[in-house]
mmCIF file of C-alpha atoms in Angstrom:
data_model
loop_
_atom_site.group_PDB
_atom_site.id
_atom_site.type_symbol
_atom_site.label_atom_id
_atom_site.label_comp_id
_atom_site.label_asym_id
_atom_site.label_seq_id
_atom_site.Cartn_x
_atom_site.Cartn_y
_atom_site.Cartn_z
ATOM 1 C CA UNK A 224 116.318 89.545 128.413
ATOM 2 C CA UNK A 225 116.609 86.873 125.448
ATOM 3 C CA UNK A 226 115.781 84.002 128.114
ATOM 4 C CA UNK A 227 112.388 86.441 128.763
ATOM 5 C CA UNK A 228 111.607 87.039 125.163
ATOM 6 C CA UNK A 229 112.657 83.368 124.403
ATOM 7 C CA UNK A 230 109.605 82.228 127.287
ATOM 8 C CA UNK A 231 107.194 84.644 126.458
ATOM 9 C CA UNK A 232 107.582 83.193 122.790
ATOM 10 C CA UNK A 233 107.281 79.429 123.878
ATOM 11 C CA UNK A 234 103.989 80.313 125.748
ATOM 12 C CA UNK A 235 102.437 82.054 122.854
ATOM 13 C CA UNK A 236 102.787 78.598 121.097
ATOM 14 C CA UNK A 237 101.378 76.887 124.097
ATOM 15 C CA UNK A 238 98.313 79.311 124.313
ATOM 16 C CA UNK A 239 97.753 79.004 120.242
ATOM 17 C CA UNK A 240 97.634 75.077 120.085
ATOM 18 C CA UNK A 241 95.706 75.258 123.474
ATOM 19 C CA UNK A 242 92.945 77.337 122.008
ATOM 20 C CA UNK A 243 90.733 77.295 118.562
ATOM 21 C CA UNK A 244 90.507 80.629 117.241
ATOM 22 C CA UNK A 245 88.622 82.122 114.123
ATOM 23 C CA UNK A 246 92.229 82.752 112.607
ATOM 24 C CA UNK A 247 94.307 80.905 114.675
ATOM 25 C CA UNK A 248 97.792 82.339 115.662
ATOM 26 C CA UNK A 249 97.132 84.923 112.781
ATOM 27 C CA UNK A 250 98.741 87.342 115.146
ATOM 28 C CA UNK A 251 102.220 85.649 114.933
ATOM 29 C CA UNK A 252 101.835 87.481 111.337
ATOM 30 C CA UNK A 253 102.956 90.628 112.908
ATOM 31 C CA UNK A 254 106.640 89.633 112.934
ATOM 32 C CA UNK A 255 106.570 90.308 108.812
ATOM 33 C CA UNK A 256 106.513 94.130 109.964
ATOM 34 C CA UNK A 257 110.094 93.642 111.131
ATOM 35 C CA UNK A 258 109.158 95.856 114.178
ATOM 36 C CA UNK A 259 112.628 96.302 116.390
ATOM 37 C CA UNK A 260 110.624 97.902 119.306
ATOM 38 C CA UNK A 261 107.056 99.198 120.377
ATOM 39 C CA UNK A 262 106.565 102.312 122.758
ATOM 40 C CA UNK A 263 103.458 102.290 125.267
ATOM 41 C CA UNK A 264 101.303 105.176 126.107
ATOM 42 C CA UNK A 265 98.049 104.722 128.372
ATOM 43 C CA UNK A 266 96.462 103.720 131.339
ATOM 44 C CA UNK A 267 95.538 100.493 133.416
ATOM 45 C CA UNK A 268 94.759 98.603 130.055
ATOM 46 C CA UNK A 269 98.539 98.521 129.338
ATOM 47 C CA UNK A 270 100.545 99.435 132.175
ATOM 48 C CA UNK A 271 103.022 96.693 133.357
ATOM 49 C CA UNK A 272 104.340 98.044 136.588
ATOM 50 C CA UNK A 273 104.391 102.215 136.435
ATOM 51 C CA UNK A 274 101.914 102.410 139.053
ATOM 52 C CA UNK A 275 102.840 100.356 141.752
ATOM 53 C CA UNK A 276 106.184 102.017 141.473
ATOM 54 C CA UNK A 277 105.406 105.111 141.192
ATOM 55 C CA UNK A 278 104.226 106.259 144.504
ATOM 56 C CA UNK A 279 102.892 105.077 148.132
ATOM 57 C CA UNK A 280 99.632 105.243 146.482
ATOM 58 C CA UNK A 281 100.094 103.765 143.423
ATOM 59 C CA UNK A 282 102.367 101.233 146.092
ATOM 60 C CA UNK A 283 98.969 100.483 147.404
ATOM 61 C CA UNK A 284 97.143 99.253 144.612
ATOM 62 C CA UNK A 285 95.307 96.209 144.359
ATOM 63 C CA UNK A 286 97.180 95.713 141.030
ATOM 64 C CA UNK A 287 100.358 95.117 143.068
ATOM 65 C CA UNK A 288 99.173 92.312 144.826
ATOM 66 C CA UNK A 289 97.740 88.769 144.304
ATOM 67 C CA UNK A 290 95.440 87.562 143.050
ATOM 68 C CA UNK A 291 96.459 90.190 140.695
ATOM 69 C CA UNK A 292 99.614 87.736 138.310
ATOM 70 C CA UNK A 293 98.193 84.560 139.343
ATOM 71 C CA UNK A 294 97.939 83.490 135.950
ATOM 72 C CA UNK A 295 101.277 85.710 134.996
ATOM 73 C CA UNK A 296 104.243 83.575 134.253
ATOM 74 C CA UNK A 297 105.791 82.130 137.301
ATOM 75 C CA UNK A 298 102.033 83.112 139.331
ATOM 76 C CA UNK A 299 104.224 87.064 139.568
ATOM 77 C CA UNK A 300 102.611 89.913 140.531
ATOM 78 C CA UNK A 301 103.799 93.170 138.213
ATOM 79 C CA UNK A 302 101.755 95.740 138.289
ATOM 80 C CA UNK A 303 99.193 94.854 135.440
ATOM 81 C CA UNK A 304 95.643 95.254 136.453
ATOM 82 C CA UNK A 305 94.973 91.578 135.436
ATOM 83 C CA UNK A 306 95.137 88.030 136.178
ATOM 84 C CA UNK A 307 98.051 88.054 133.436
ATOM 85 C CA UNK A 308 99.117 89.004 130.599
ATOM 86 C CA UNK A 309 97.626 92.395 129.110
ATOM 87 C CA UNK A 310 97.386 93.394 124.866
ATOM 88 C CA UNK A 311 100.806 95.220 124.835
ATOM 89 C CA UNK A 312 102.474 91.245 125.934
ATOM 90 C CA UNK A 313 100.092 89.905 123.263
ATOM 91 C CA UNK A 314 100.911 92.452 120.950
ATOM 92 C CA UNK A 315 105.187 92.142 121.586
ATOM 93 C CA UNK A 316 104.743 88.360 121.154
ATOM 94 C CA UNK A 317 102.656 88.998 117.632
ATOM 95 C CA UNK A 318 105.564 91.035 116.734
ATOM 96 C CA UNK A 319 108.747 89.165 117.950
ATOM 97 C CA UNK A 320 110.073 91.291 120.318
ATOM 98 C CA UNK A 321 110.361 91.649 124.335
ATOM 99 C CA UNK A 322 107.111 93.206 125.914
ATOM 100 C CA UNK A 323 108.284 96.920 126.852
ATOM 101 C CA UNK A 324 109.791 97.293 130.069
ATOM 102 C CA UNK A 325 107.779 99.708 132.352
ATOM 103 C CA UNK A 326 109.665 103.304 132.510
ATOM 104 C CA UNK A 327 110.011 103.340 136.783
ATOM 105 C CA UNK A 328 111.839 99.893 136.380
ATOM 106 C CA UNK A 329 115.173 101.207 137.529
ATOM 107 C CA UNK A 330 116.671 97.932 137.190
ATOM 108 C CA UNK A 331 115.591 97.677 133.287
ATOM 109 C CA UNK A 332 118.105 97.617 130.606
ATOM 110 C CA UNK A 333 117.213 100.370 128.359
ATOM 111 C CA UNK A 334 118.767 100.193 125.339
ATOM 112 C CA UNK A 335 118.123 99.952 121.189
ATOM 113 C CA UNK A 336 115.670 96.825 120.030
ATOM 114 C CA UNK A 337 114.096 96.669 123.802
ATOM 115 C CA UNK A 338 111.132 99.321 123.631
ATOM 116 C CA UNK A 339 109.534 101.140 126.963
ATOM 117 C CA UNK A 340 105.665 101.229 128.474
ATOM 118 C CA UNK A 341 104.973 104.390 130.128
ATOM 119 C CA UNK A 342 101.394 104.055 130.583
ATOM 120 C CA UNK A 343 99.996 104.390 134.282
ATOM 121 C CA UNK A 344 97.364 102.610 135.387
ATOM 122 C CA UNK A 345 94.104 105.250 136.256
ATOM 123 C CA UNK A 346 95.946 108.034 134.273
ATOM 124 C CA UNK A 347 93.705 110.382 131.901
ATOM 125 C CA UNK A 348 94.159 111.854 128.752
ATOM 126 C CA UNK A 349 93.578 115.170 130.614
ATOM 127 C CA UNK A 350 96.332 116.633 132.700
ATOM 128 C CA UNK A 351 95.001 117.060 136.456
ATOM 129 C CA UNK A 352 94.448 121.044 136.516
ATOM 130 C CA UNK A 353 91.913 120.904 133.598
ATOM 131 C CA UNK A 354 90.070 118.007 135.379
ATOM 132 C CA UNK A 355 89.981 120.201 138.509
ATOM 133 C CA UNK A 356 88.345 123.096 136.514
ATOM 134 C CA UNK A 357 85.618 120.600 136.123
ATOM 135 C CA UNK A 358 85.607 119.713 139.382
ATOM 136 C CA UNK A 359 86.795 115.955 138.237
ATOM 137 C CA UNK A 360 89.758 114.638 140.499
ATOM 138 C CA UNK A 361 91.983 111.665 139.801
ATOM 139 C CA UNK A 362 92.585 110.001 143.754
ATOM 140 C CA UNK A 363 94.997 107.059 141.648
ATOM 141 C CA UNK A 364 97.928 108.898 139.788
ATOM 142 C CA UNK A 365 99.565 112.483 138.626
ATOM 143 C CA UNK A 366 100.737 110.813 135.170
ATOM 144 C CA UNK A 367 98.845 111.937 133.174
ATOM 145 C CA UNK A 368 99.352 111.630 129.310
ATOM 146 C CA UNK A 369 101.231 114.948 129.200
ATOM 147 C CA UNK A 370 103.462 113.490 132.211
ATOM 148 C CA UNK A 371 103.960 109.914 130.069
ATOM 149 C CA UNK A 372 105.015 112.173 126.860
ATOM 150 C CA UNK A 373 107.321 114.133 129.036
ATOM 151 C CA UNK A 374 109.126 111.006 130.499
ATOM 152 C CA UNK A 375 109.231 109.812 126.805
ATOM 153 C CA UNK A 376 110.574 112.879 125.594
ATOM 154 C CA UNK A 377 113.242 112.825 128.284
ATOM 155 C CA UNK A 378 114.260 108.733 127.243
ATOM 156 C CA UNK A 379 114.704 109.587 123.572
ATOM 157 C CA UNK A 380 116.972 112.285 124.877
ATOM 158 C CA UNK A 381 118.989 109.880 126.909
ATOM 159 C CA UNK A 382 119.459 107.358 123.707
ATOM 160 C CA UNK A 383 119.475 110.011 120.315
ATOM 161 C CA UNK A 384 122.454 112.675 119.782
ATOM 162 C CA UNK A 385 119.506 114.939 117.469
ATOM 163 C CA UNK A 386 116.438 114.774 115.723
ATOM 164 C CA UNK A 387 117.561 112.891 112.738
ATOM 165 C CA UNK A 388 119.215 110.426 114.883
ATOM 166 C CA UNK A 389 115.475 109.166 116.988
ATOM 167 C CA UNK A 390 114.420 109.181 113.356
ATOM 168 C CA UNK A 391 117.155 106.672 112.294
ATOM 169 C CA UNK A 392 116.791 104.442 116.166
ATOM 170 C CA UNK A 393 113.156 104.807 115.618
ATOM 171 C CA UNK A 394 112.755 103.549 111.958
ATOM 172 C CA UNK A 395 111.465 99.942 113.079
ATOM 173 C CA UNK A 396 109.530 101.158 116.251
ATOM 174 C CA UNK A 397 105.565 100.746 116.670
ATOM 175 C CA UNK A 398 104.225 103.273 118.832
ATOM 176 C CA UNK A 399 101.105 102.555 120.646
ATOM 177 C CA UNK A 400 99.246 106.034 121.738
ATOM 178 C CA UNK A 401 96.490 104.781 124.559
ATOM 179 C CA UNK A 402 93.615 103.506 124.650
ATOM 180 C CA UNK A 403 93.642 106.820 127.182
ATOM 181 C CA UNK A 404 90.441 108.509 127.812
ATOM 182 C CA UNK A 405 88.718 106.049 129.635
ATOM 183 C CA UNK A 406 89.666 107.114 132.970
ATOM 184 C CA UNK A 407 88.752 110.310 132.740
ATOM 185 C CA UNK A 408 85.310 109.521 131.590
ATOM 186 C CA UNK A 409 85.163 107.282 134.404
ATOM 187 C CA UNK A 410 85.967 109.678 137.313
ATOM 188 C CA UNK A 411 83.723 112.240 135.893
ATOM 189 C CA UNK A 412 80.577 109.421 135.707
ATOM 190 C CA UNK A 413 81.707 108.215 139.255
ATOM 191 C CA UNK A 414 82.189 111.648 140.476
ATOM 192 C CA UNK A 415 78.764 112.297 139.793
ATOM 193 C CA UNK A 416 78.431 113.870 136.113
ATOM 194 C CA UNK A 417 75.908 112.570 133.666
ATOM 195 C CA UNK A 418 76.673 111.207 130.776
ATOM 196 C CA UNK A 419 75.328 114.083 128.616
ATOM 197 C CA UNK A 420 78.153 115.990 130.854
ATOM 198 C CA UNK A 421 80.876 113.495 130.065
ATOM 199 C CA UNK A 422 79.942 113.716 126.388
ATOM 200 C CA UNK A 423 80.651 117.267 126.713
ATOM 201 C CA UNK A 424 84.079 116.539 127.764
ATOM 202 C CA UNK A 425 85.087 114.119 124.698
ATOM 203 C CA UNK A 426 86.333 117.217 122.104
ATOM 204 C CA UNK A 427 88.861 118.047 125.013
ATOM 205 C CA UNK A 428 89.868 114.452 125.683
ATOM 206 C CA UNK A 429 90.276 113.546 122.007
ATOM 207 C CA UNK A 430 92.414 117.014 121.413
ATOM 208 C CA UNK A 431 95.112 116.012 124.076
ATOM 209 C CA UNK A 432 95.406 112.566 122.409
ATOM 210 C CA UNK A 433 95.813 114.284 119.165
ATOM 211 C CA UNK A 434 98.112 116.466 121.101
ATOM 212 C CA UNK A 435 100.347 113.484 121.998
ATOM 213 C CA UNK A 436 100.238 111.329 118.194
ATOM 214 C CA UNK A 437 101.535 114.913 117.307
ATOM 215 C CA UNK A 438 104.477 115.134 120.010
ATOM 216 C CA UNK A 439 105.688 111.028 119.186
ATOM 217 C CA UNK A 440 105.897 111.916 115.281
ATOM 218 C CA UNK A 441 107.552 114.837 116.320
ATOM 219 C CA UNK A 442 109.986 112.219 117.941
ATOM 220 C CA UNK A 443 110.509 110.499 114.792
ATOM 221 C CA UNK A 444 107.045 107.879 114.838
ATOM 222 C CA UNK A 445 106.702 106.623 111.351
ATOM 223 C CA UNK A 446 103.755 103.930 112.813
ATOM 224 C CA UNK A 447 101.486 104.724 115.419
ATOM 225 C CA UNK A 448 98.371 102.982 116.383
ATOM 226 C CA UNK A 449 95.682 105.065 118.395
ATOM 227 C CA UNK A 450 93.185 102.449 120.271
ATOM 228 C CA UNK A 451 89.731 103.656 120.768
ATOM 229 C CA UNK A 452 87.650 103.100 124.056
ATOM 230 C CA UNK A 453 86.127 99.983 124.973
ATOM 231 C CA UNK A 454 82.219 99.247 125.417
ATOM 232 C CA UNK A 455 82.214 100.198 129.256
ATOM 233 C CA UNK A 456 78.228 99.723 129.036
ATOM 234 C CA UNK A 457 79.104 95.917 129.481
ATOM 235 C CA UNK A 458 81.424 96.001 131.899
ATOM 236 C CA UNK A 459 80.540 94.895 135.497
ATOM 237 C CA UNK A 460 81.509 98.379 137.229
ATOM 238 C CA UNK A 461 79.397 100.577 135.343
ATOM 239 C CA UNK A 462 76.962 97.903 135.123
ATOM 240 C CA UNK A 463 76.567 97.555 139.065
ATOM 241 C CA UNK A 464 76.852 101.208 139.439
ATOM 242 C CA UNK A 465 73.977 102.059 137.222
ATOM 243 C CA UNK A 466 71.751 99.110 137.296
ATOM 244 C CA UNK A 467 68.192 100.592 136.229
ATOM 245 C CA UNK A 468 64.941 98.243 136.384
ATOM 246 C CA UNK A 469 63.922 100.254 133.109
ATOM 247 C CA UNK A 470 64.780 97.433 130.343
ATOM 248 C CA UNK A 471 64.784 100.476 127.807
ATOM 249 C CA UNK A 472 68.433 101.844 129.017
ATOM 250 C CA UNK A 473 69.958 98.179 127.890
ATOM 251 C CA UNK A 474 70.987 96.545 124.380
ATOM 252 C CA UNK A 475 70.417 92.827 123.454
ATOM 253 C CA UNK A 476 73.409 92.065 125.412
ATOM 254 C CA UNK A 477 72.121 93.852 128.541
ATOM 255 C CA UNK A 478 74.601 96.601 128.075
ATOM 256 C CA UNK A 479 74.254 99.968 129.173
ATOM 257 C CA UNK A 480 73.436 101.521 125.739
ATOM 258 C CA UNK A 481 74.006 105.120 127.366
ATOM 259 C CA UNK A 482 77.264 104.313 128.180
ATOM 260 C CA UNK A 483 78.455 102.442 125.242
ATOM 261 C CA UNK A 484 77.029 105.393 122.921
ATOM 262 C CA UNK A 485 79.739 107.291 125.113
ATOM 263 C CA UNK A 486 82.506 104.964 124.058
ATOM 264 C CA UNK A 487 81.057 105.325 120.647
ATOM 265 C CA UNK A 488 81.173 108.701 120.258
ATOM 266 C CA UNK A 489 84.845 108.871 121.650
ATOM 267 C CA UNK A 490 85.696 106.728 119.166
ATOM 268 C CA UNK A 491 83.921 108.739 116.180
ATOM 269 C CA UNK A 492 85.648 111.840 117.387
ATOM 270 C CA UNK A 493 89.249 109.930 117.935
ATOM 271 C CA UNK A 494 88.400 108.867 114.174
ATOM 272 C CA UNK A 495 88.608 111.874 112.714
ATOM 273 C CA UNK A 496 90.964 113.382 114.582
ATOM 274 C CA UNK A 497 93.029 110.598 113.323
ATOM 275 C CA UNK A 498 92.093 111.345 109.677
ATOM 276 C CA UNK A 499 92.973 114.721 109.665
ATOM 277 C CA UNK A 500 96.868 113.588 110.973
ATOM 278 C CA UNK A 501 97.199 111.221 108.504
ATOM 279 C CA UNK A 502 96.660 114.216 105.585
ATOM 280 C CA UNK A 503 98.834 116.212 107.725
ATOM 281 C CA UNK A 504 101.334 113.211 107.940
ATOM 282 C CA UNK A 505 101.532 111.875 105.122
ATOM 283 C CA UNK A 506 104.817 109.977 105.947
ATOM 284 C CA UNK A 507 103.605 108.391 108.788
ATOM 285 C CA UNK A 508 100.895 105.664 108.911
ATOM 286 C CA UNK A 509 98.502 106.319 112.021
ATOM 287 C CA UNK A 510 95.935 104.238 112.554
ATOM 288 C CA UNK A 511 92.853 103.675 114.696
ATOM 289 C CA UNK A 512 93.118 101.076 117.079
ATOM 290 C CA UNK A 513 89.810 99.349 117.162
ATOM 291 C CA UNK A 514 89.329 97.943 120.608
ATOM 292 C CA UNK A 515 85.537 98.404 120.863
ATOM 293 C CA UNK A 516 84.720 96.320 117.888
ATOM 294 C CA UNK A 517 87.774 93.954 119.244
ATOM 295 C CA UNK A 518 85.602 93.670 122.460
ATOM 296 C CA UNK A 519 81.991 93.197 120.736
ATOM 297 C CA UNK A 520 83.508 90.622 118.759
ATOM 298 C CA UNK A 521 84.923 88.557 121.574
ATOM 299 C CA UNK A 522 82.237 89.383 123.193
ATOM 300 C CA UNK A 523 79.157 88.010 120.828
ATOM 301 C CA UNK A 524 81.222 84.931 119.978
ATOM 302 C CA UNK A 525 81.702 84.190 123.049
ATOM 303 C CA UNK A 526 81.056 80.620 123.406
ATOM 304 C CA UNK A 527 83.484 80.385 120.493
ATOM 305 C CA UNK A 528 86.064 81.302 122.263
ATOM 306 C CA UNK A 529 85.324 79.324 125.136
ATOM 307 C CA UNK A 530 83.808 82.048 127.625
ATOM 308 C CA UNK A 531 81.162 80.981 129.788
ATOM 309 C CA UNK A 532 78.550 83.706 128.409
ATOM 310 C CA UNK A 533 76.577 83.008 131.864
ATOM 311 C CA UNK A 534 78.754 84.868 134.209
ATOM 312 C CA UNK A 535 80.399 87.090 131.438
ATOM 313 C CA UNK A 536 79.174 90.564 133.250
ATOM 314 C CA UNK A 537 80.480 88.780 136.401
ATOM 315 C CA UNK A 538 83.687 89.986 137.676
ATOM 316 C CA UNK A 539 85.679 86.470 138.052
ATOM 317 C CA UNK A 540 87.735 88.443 141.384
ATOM 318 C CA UNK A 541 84.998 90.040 143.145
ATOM 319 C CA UNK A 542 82.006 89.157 145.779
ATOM 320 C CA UNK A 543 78.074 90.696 145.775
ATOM 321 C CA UNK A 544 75.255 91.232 143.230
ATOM 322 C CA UNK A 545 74.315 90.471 140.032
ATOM 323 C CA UNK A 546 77.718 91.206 138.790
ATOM 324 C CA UNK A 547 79.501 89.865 141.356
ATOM 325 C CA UNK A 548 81.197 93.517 142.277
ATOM 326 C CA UNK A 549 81.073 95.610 145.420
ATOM 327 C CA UNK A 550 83.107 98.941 144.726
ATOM 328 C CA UNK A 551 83.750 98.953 148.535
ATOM 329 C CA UNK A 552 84.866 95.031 148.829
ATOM 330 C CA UNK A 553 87.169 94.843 145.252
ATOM 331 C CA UNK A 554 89.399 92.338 143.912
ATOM 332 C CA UNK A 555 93.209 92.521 145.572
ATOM 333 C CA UNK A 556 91.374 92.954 148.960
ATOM 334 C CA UNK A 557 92.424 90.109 151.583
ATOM 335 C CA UNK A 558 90.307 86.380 151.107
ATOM 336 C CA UNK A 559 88.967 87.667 148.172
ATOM 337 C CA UNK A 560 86.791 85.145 146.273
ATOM 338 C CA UNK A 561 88.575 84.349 142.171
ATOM 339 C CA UNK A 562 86.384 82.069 140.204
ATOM 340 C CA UNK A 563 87.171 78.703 139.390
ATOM 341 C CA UNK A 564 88.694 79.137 135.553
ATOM 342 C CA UNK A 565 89.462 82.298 134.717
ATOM 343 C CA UNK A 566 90.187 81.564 130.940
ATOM 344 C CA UNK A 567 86.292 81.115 130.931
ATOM 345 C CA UNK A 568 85.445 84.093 132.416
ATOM 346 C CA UNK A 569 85.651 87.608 130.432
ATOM 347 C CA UNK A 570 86.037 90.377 133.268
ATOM 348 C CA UNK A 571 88.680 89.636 135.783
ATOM 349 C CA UNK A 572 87.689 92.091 138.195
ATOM 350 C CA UNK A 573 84.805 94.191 137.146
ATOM 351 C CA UNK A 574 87.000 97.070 135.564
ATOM 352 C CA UNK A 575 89.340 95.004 133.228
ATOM 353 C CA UNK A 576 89.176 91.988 131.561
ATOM 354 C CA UNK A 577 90.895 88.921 131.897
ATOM 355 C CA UNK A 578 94.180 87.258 130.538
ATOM 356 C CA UNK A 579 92.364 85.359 127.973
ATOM 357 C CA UNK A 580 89.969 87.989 126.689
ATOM 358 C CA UNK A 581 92.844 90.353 125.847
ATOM 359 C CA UNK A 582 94.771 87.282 124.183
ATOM 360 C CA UNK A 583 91.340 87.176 121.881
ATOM 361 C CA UNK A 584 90.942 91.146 121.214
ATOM 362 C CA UNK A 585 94.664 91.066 120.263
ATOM 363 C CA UNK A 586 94.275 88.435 117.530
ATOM 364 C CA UNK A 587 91.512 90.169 116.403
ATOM 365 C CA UNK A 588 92.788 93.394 116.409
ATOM 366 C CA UNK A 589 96.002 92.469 114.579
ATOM 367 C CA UNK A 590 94.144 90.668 112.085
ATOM 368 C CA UNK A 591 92.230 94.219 111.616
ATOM 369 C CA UNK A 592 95.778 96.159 111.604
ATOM 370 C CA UNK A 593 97.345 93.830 109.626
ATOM 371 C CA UNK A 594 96.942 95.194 106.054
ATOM 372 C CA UNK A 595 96.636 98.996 106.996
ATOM 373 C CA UNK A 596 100.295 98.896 108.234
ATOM 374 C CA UNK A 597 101.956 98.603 104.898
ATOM 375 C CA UNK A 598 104.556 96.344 106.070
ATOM 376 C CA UNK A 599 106.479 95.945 103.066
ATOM 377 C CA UNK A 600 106.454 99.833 102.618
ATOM 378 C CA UNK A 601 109.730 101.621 102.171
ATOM 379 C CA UNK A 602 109.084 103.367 105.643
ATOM 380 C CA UNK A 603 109.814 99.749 107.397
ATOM 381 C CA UNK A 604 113.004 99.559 105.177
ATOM 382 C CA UNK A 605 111.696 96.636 103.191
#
């Protein structure tokens, strides 16, 4: 595992001399928290191989096979719904420790100072039998966010003799709760809801993920870090799927304003929500995870960061349209078309983004953490 963590820490210095950021390498900053471990709850955005080894269906994924990793260390394919590396590997660099195994790796060595990703890619924040009452199904996964807590609940039982003891093991741990949410809005706009519909969905979506920051402090979380949803308005699936000729229904960046006021009003709910634990909590810093605003800033300075801004709602591993994605011919599917350089490209396949864009949002979004996680606080022992 040192040899891994050793690698992983020699390419972050490659990829920070090999690109001019805003701040550049701020994120290496991270390591002054003294973090020992980080713990990963979510979906596609930050799972590293649940999925795929999960069941034959998850087996089946696209995400399990290339060109999926092309651009992952040693061109592997893992499980991560990318051409890469995803935040949570940005984020373990930034911090100085090993990226978090996945929880299905059977071979992993689980112990103290190596932390554990139990996100699933296409799980909701909603556990399947409330979907169904809504007539919302989830064809991908049964983890949902309840299932991830309960395979959390049962690892801190396998490593901590009581209570008081997680607290101790978990002292120096950052726990990362989502982003979650976004796939169930996306199965109930795909499965034919409006977005007025979805909207009315958000209160229950937002309670489970309160639900969850509630159960990982009752673990013994001291620092947890809650990400909000992305724009999905300017991403090439939605974008393809509801292309309107009335100009009205976009922003300046031709994004689906509709669909990013969704995202934003997840994210004003998730906000307060997150307020009222930190009164209640008062021990614990929980923060809000800004990864729209991470996005929109990547986003608008685009050509800053070296994306070609001409094919940015193009899916770099896809084939048809404006936005180069056909839901029925996808990325992962055999002789499927990748574009040239995907470090100037923004979407890797029209649902997630690529290597380089999350290497971007996590700079900026550690920059934005930085000072609201109290590092040299007596919670982090310093």
């Amino acid at each position: 595992m040192a040899s891994t963590s050793a690698f992983f820490s020699a390419l972050l210095s490659v990829i920070c001399s090999a690109f001019v950021l805003r701040r550049p390498c701020e994120a290496q900053s991270l390591r002054r928290c003294q973090f020992d471990t980080i713990y990963q709850l979510g979906d596609s955005t930050s799972d590293t191989g649940n999925l795929i080894h999960e069941s034959p269906i998850g087996a089946a994924s696209p995400c399990g096979r290339l060109p999926y990793g092309q651009d992952f260390p040693g061109r592997q394919v893992t499980g991560r719904c990318s051409n890469g590396l995803l935040m949570i590997d940005y984020l373990s660099l930034a911090a100085g420790v090993p990226s978090p195994d996945y929880y299905l790796n059977r071979s992993a060595a689980f112990a103290r100072g190596h932390g554990v990703n139990f996100a699933v890619a296409g799980a909701t924040a909603l556990p399947l039998h409330v979907l169904a009452q809504m007539n919302i199904s989830n064809p991908a996964t049964n983890s949902s966010l309840s299932t991830q807590l309960d395979w959390m609940f049962s690892y801190f039982n396998s490593i901590c003799f009581d209570r008081a003891d997680c607290v101790r093991k978990l002292e120096h741990a950052l726990f990362m709760v989502g982003e979650i949410g976004g796939s169930d809005y996306y199965y109930a706009l795909f499965q034919g809801k409006s977005v007025e519909e979805v909207k009315d969905l958000v209160p229950q979506v937002v309670m489970s993920i309160k639900d969850a920051v509630q159960r990982v402090i009752g673990y013994g979380a001291s620092r947890v870090v809650v990400p909000g949803n992305f724009p999905i308005g300017c991403f090439p699936i939605y974008l393809a799927r509801f292309e309107t000729h009335h100009q009205s229904a976009y922003d300046g960046s031709h994004c689906l304003k509709d669909l990013n006021g969704l995202a934003a009003f997840h994210n004003g709910l998730l906000q307060e929500v997150i307020g009222e634990l930190g009164r209640e909590n008062q021990d614990v810093i929980i923060l809000y995870g800004d990864y729209y605003n991470a996005f929109a800033s990547m986003y608008h300075g685009g050509p800053y960061f070296g994306f070609d801004m001409l094919r940015a709602q193009k899916a770099c591993c896809g084939s048809g349209g404006d936005y180069n994605f056909n839901p029925n011919r996808r990325c992962g599917t055999p002789d499927m078309a990748v574009c040239h350089d995907p470090g100037k490209a923004v979407s890797w396949d029209g649902i997630h983004v690529t290597q380089r864009a999350y290497f971007v949002m996590t700079n900026w979004l550690v920059h934005d953490l930085w000072p609201k996680l109290k590092c040299n606080a007596s919670l982090i022992g310093n």
